[in-house]
PDB file of C-alpha atoms in Angstrom:
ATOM      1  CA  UNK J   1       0.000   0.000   0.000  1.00 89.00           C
ATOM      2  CA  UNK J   2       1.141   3.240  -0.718  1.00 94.00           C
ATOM      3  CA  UNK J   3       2.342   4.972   2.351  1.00 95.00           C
ATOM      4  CA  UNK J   4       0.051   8.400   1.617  1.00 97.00           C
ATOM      5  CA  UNK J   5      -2.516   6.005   2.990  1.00 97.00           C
ATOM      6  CA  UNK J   6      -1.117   5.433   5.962  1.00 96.00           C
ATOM      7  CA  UNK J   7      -3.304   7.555   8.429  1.00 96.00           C
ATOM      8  CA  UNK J   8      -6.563   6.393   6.945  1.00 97.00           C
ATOM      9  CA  UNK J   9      -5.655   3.063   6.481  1.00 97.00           C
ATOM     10  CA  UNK J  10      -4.220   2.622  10.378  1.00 96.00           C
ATOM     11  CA  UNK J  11      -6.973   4.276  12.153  1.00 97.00           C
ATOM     12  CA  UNK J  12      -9.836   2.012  10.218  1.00 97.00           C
ATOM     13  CA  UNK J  13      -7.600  -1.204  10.396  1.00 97.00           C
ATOM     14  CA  UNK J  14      -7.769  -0.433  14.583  1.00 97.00           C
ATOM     15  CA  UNK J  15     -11.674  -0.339  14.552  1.00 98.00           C
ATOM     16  CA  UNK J  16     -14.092  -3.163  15.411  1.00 98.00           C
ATOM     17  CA  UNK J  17     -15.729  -3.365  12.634  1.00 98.00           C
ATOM     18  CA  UNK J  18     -11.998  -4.251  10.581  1.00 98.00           C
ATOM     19  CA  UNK J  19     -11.486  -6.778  13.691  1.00 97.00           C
ATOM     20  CA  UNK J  20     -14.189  -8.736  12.967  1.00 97.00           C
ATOM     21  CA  UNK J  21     -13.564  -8.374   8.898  1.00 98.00           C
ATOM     22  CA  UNK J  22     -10.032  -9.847   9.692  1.00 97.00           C
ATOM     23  CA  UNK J  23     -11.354 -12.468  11.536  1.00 97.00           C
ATOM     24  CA  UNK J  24     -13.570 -13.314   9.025  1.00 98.00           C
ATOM     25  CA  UNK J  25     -11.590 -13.285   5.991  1.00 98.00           C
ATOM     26  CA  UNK J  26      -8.570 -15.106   7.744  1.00 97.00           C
ATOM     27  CA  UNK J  27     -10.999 -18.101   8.509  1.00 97.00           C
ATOM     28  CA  UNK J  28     -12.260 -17.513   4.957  1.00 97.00           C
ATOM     29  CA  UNK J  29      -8.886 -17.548   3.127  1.00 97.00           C
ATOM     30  CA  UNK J  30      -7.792 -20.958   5.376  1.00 97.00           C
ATOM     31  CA  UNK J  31     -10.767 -23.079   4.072  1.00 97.00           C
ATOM     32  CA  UNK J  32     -12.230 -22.003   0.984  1.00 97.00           C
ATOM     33  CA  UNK J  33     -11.320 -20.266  -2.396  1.00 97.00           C
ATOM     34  CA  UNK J  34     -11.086 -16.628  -2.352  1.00 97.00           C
ATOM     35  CA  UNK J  35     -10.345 -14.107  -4.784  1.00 97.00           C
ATOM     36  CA  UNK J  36      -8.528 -12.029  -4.928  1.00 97.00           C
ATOM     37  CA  UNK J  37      -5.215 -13.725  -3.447  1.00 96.00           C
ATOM     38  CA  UNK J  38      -4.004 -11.786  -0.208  1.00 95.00           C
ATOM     39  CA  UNK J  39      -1.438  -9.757  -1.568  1.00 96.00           C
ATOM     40  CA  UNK J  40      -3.920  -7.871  -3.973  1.00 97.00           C
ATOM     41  CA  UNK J  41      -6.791  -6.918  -1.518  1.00 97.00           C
ATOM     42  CA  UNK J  42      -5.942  -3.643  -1.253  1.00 97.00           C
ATOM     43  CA  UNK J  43      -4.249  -3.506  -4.376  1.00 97.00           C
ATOM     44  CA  UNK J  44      -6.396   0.147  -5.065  1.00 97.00           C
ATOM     45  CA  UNK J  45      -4.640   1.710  -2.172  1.00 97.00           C
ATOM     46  CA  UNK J  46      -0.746   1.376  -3.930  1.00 96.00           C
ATOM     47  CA  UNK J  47      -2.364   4.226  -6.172  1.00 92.00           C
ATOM     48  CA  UNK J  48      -0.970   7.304  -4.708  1.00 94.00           C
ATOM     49  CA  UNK J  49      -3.329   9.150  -2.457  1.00 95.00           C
ATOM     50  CA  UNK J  50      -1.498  12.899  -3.670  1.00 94.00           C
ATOM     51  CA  UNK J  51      -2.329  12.116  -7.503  1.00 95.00           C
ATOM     52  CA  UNK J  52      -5.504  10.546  -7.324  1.00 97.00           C
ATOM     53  CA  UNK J  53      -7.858  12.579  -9.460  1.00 97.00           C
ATOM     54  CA  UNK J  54     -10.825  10.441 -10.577  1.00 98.00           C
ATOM     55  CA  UNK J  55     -12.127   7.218  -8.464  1.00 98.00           C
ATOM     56  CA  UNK J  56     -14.123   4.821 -10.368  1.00 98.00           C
ATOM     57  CA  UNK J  57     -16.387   2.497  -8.070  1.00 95.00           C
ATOM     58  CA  UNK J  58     -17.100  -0.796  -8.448  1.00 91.00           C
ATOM     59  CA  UNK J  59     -19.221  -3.698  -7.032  1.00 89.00           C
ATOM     60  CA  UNK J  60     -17.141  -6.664  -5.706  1.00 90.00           C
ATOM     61  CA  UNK J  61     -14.489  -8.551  -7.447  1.00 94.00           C
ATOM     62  CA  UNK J  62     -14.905 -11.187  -9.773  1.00 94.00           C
ATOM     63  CA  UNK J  63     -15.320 -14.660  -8.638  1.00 95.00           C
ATOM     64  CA  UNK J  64     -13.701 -16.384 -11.599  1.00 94.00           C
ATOM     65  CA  UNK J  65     -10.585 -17.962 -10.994  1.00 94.00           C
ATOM     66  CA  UNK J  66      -7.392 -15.873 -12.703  1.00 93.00           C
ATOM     67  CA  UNK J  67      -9.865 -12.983 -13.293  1.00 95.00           C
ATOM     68  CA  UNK J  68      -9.943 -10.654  -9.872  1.00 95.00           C
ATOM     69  CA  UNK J  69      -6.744  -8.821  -9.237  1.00 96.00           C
ATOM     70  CA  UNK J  70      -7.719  -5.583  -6.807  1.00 96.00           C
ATOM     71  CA  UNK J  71      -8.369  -3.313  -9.177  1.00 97.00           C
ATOM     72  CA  UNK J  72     -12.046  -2.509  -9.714  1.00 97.00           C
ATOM     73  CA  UNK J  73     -13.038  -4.121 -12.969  1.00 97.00           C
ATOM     74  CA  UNK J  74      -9.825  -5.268 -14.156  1.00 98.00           C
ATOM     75  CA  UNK J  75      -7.847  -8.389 -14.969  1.00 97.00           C
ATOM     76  CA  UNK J  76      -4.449  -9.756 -15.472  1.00 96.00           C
ATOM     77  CA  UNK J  77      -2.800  -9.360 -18.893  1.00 96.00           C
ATOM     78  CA  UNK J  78      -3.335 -12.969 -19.514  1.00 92.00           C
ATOM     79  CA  UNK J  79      -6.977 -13.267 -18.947  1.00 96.00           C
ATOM     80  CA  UNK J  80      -9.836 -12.983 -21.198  1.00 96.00           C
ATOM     81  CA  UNK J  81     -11.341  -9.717 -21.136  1.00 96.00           C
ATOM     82  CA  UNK J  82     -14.905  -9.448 -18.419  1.00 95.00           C
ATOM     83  CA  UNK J  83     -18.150  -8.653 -20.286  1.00 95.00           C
ATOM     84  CA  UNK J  84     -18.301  -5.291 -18.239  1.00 96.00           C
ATOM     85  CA  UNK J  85     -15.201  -4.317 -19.079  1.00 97.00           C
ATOM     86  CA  UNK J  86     -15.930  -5.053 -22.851  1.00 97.00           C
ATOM     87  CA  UNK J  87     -19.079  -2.751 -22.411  1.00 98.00           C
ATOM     88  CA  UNK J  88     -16.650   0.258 -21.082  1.00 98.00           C
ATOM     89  CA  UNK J  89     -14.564  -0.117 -23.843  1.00 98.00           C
ATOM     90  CA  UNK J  90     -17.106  -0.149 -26.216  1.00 97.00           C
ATOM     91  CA  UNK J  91     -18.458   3.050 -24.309  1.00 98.00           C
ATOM     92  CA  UNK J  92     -14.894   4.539 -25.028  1.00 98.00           C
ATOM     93  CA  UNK J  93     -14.926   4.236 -28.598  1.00 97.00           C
ATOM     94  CA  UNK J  94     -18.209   5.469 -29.169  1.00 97.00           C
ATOM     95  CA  UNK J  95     -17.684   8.378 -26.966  1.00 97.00           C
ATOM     96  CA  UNK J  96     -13.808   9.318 -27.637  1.00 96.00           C
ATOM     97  CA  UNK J  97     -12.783   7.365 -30.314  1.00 93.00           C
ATOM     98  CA  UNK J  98     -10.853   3.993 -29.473  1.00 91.00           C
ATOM     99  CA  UNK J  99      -9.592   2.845 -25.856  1.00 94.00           C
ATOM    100  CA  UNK J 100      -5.549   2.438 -25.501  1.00 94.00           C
ATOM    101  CA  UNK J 101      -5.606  -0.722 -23.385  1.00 95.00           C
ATOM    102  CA  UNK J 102      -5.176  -3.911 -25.025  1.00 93.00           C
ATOM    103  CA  UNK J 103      -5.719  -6.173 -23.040  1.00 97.00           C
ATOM    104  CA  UNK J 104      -8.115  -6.260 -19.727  1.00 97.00           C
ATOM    105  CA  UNK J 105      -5.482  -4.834 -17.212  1.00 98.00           C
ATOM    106  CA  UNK J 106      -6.060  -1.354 -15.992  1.00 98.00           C
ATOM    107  CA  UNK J 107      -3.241  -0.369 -14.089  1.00 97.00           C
ATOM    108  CA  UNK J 108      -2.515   2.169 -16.783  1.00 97.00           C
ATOM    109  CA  UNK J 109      -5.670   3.923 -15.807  1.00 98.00           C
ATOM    110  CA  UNK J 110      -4.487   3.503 -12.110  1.00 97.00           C
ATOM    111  CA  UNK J 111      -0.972   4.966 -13.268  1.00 96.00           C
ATOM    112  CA  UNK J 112      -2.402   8.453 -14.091  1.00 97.00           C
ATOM    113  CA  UNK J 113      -4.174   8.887 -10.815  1.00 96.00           C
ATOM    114  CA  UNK J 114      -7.584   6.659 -10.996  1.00 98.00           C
ATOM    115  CA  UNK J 115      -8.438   4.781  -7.467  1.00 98.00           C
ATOM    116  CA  UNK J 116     -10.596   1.517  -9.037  1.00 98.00           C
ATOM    117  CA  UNK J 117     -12.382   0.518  -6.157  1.00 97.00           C
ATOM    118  CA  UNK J 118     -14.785  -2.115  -5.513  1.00 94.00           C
ATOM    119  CA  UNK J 119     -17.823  -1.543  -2.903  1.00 94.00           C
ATOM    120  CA  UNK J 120     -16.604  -4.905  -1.547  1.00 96.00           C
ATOM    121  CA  UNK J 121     -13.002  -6.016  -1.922  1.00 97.00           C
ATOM    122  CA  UNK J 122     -13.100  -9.723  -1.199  1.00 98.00           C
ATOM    123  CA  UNK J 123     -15.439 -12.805  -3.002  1.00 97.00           C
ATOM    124  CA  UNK J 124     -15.866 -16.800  -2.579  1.00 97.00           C
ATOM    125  CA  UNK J 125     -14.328 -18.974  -5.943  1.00 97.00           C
ATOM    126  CA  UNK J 126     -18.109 -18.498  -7.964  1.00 96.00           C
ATOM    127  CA  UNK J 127     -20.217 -17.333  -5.177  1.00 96.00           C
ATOM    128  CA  UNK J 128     -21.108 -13.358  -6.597  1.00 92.00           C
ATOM    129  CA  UNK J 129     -21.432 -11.032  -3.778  1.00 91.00           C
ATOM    130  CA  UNK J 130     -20.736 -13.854  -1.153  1.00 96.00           C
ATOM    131  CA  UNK J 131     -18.993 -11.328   0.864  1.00 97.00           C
ATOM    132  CA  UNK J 132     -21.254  -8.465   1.143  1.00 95.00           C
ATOM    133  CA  UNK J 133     -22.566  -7.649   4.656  1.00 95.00           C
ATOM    134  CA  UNK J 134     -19.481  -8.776   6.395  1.00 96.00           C
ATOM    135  CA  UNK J 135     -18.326  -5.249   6.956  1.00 97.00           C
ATOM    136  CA  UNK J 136     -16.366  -4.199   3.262  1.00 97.00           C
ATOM    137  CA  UNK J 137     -19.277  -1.560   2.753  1.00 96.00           C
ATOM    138  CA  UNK J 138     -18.265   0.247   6.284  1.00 96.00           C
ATOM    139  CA  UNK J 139     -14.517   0.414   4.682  1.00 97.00           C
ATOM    140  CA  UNK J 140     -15.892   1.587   1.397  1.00 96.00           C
ATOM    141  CA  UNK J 141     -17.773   3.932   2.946  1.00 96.00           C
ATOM    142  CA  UNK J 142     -15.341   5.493   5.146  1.00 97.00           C
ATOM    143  CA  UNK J 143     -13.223   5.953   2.002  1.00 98.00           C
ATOM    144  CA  UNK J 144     -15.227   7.776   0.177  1.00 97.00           C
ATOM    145  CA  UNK J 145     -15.785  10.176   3.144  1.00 97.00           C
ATOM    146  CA  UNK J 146     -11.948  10.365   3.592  1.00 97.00           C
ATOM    147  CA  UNK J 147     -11.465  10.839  -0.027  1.00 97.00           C
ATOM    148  CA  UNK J 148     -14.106  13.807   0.427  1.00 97.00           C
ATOM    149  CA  UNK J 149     -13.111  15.543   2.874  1.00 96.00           C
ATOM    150  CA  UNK J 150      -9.541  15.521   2.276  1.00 95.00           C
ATOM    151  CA  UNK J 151      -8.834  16.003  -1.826  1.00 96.00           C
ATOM    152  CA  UNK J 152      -9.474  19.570  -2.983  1.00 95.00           C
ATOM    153  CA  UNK J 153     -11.430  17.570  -6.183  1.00 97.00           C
ATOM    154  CA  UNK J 154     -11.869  14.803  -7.499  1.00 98.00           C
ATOM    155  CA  UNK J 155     -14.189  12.963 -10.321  1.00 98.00           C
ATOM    156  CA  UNK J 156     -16.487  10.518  -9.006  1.00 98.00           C
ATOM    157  CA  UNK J 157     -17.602   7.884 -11.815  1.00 98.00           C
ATOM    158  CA  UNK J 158     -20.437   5.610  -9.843  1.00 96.00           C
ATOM    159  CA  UNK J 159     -21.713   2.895 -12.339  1.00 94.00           C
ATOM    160  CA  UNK J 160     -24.763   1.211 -11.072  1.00 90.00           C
ATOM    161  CA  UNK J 161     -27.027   0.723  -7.861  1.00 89.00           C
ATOM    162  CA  UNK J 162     -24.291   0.316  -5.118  1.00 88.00           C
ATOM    163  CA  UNK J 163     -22.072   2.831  -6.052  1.00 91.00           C
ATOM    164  CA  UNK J 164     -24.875   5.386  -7.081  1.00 93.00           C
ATOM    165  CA  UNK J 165     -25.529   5.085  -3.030  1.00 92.00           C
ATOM    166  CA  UNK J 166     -22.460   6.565  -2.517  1.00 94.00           C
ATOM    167  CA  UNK J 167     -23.582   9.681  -3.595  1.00 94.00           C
ATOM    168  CA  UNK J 168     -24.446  10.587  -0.658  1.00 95.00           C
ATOM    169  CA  UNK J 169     -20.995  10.977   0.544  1.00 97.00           C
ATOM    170  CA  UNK J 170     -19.808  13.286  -1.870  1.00 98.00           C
ATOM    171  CA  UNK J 171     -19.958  17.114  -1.624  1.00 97.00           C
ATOM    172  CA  UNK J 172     -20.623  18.342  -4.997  1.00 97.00           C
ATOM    173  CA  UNK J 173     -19.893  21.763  -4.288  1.00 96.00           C
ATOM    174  CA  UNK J 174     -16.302  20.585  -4.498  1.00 96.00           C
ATOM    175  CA  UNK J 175     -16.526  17.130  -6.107  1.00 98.00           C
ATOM    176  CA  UNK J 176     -17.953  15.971  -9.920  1.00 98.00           C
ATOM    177  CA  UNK J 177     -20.331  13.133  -9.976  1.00 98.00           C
ATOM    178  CA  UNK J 178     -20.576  11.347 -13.018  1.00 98.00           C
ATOM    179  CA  UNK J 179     -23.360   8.403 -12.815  1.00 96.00           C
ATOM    180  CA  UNK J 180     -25.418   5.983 -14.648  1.00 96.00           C
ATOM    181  CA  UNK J 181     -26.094   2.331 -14.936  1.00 94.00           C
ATOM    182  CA  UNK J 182     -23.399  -0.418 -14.097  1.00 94.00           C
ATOM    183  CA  UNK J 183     -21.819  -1.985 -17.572  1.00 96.00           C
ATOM    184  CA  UNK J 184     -22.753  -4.970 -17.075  1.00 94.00           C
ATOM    185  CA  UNK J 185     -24.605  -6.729 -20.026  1.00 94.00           C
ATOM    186  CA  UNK J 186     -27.569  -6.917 -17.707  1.00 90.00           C
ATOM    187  CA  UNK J 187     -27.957  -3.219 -17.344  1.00 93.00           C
ATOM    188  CA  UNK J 188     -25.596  -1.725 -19.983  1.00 94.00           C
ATOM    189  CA  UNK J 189     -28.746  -0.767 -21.753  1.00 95.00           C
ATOM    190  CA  UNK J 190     -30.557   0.802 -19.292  1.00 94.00           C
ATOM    191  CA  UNK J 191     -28.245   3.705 -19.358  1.00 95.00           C
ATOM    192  CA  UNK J 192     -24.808   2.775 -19.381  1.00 97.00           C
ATOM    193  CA  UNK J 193     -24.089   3.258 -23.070  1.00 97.00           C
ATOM    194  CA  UNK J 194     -24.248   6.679 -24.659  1.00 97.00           C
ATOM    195  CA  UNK J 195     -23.665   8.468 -20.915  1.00 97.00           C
ATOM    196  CA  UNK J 196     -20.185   9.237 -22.041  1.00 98.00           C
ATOM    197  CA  UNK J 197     -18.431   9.346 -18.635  1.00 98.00           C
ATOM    198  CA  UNK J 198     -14.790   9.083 -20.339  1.00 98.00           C
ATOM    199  CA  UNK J 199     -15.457  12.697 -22.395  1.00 98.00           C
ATOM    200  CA  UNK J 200     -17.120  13.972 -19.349  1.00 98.00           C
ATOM    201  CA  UNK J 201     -14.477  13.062 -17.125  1.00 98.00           C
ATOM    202  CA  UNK J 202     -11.711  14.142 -19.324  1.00 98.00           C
ATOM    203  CA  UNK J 203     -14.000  17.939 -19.810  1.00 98.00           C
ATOM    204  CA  UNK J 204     -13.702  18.624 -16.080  1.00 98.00           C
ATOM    205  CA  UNK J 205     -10.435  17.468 -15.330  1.00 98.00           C
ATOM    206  CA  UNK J 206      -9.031  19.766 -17.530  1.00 98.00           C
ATOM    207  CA  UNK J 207     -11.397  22.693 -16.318  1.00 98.00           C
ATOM    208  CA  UNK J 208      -9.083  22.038 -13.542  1.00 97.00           C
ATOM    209  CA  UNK J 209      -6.057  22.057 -14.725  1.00 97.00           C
ATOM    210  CA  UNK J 210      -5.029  18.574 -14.480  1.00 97.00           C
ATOM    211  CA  UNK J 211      -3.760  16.338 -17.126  1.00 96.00           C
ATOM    212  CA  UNK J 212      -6.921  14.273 -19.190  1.00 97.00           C
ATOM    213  CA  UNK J 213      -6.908  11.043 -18.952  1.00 97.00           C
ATOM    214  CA  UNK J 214      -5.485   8.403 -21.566  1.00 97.00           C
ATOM    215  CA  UNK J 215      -8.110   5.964 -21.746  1.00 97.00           C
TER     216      UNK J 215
END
């Protein structure tokens, strides 16, 4: 983890709530499949906290084995691409032109100062949202609020119902919110495609005078 992080990350870690998380993901990780491995839990907070200008929220990880590495929505070079992540890049060529990436890893997108975050940061081996309710969404939460009240702006890019309800959170009179529905191919439809978040993203950082995004 990157050590900006440090404050945040210590004083939630020493809560109850992340007790009883730890406890539950160590007997978790000792008798069942779990994604993603250890090492790349909090694989969103090596992102530096000083250059973080857009955070893009996610649900939890995928439950595919080779697939979830820590980053909201992406995947190693070597696996095939996610159908949600095929949806956003077919949302970036219709609304910019073509995407960069070729493959399904974003860390390029985390390189130039996006946190990918999921609401929930640990699944069971094919078990979606298996881990929800065990006390992720209290972590999630608090870093959105810490993110908030602590970067002079950011981009918020909230695709679908759990990370719309993060909304809340965000103080718009400082922060841009940039919403619609999730990209999966069950609700890509419904809102997802033609919102142009990329261009939109890209418009306001640079009414702000930082550098656009590659995407």
């Amino acid at each position: 983890m990157h050590p900006s992080w440090k404050p945040f990350l210590e004083s939630e870690f020493s809560k109850p709530y992340f007790k009883e998380l730890s406890d539950f993901l160590h007997a978790e990780y000792a008798s069942k499949t779990i994604f993603p491995a250890k090492s790349q839990v909090f694989s969103a907070f090596t992102t530096d906290l000083n250059q973080v200008h857009v955070v893009i929220l996610g649900q939890d990880p995928y439950h595919t084995p080779g697939a979830a590495m820590g980053l909201a929505f992406s995947v190693p070079n070597s696996a095939p691409i996610p159908p949600s992540l095929v949806n956003i890049y077919k949302e970036i060529d219709s609304d910019i032109g073509a995407h960069t990436i070729k493959t399904g890893n974003l860390k390029p997108w985390q390189d130039q100062g996006i946190l990918l975050l999921n609401n929930v940061l640990t699944v069971e081996a094919h078990k979606a949202g298996s881990h929800r309710g065990k006390g992720w969404e209290i972590f999630t939460e608090a870093t959105i609020k810490y993110l908030n009240e602590t970067a002079p702006r950011l981009v918020f890019i909230l695709w679908g119902r759990d990370a719309r309800a993060k909304k809340a959170l965000i103080d718009t009179s400082k922060h841009f919110i940039i919403e619609s529905a999730h990209p999966s191919p069950l609700s890509a439809y419904n809102g997802f495609f033609g919102s142009k978040p990329f261009s939109k993203c890209n418009q306001k950082l640079a009414e702000w005078g930082y550098p656009e995004i590659i995407w």
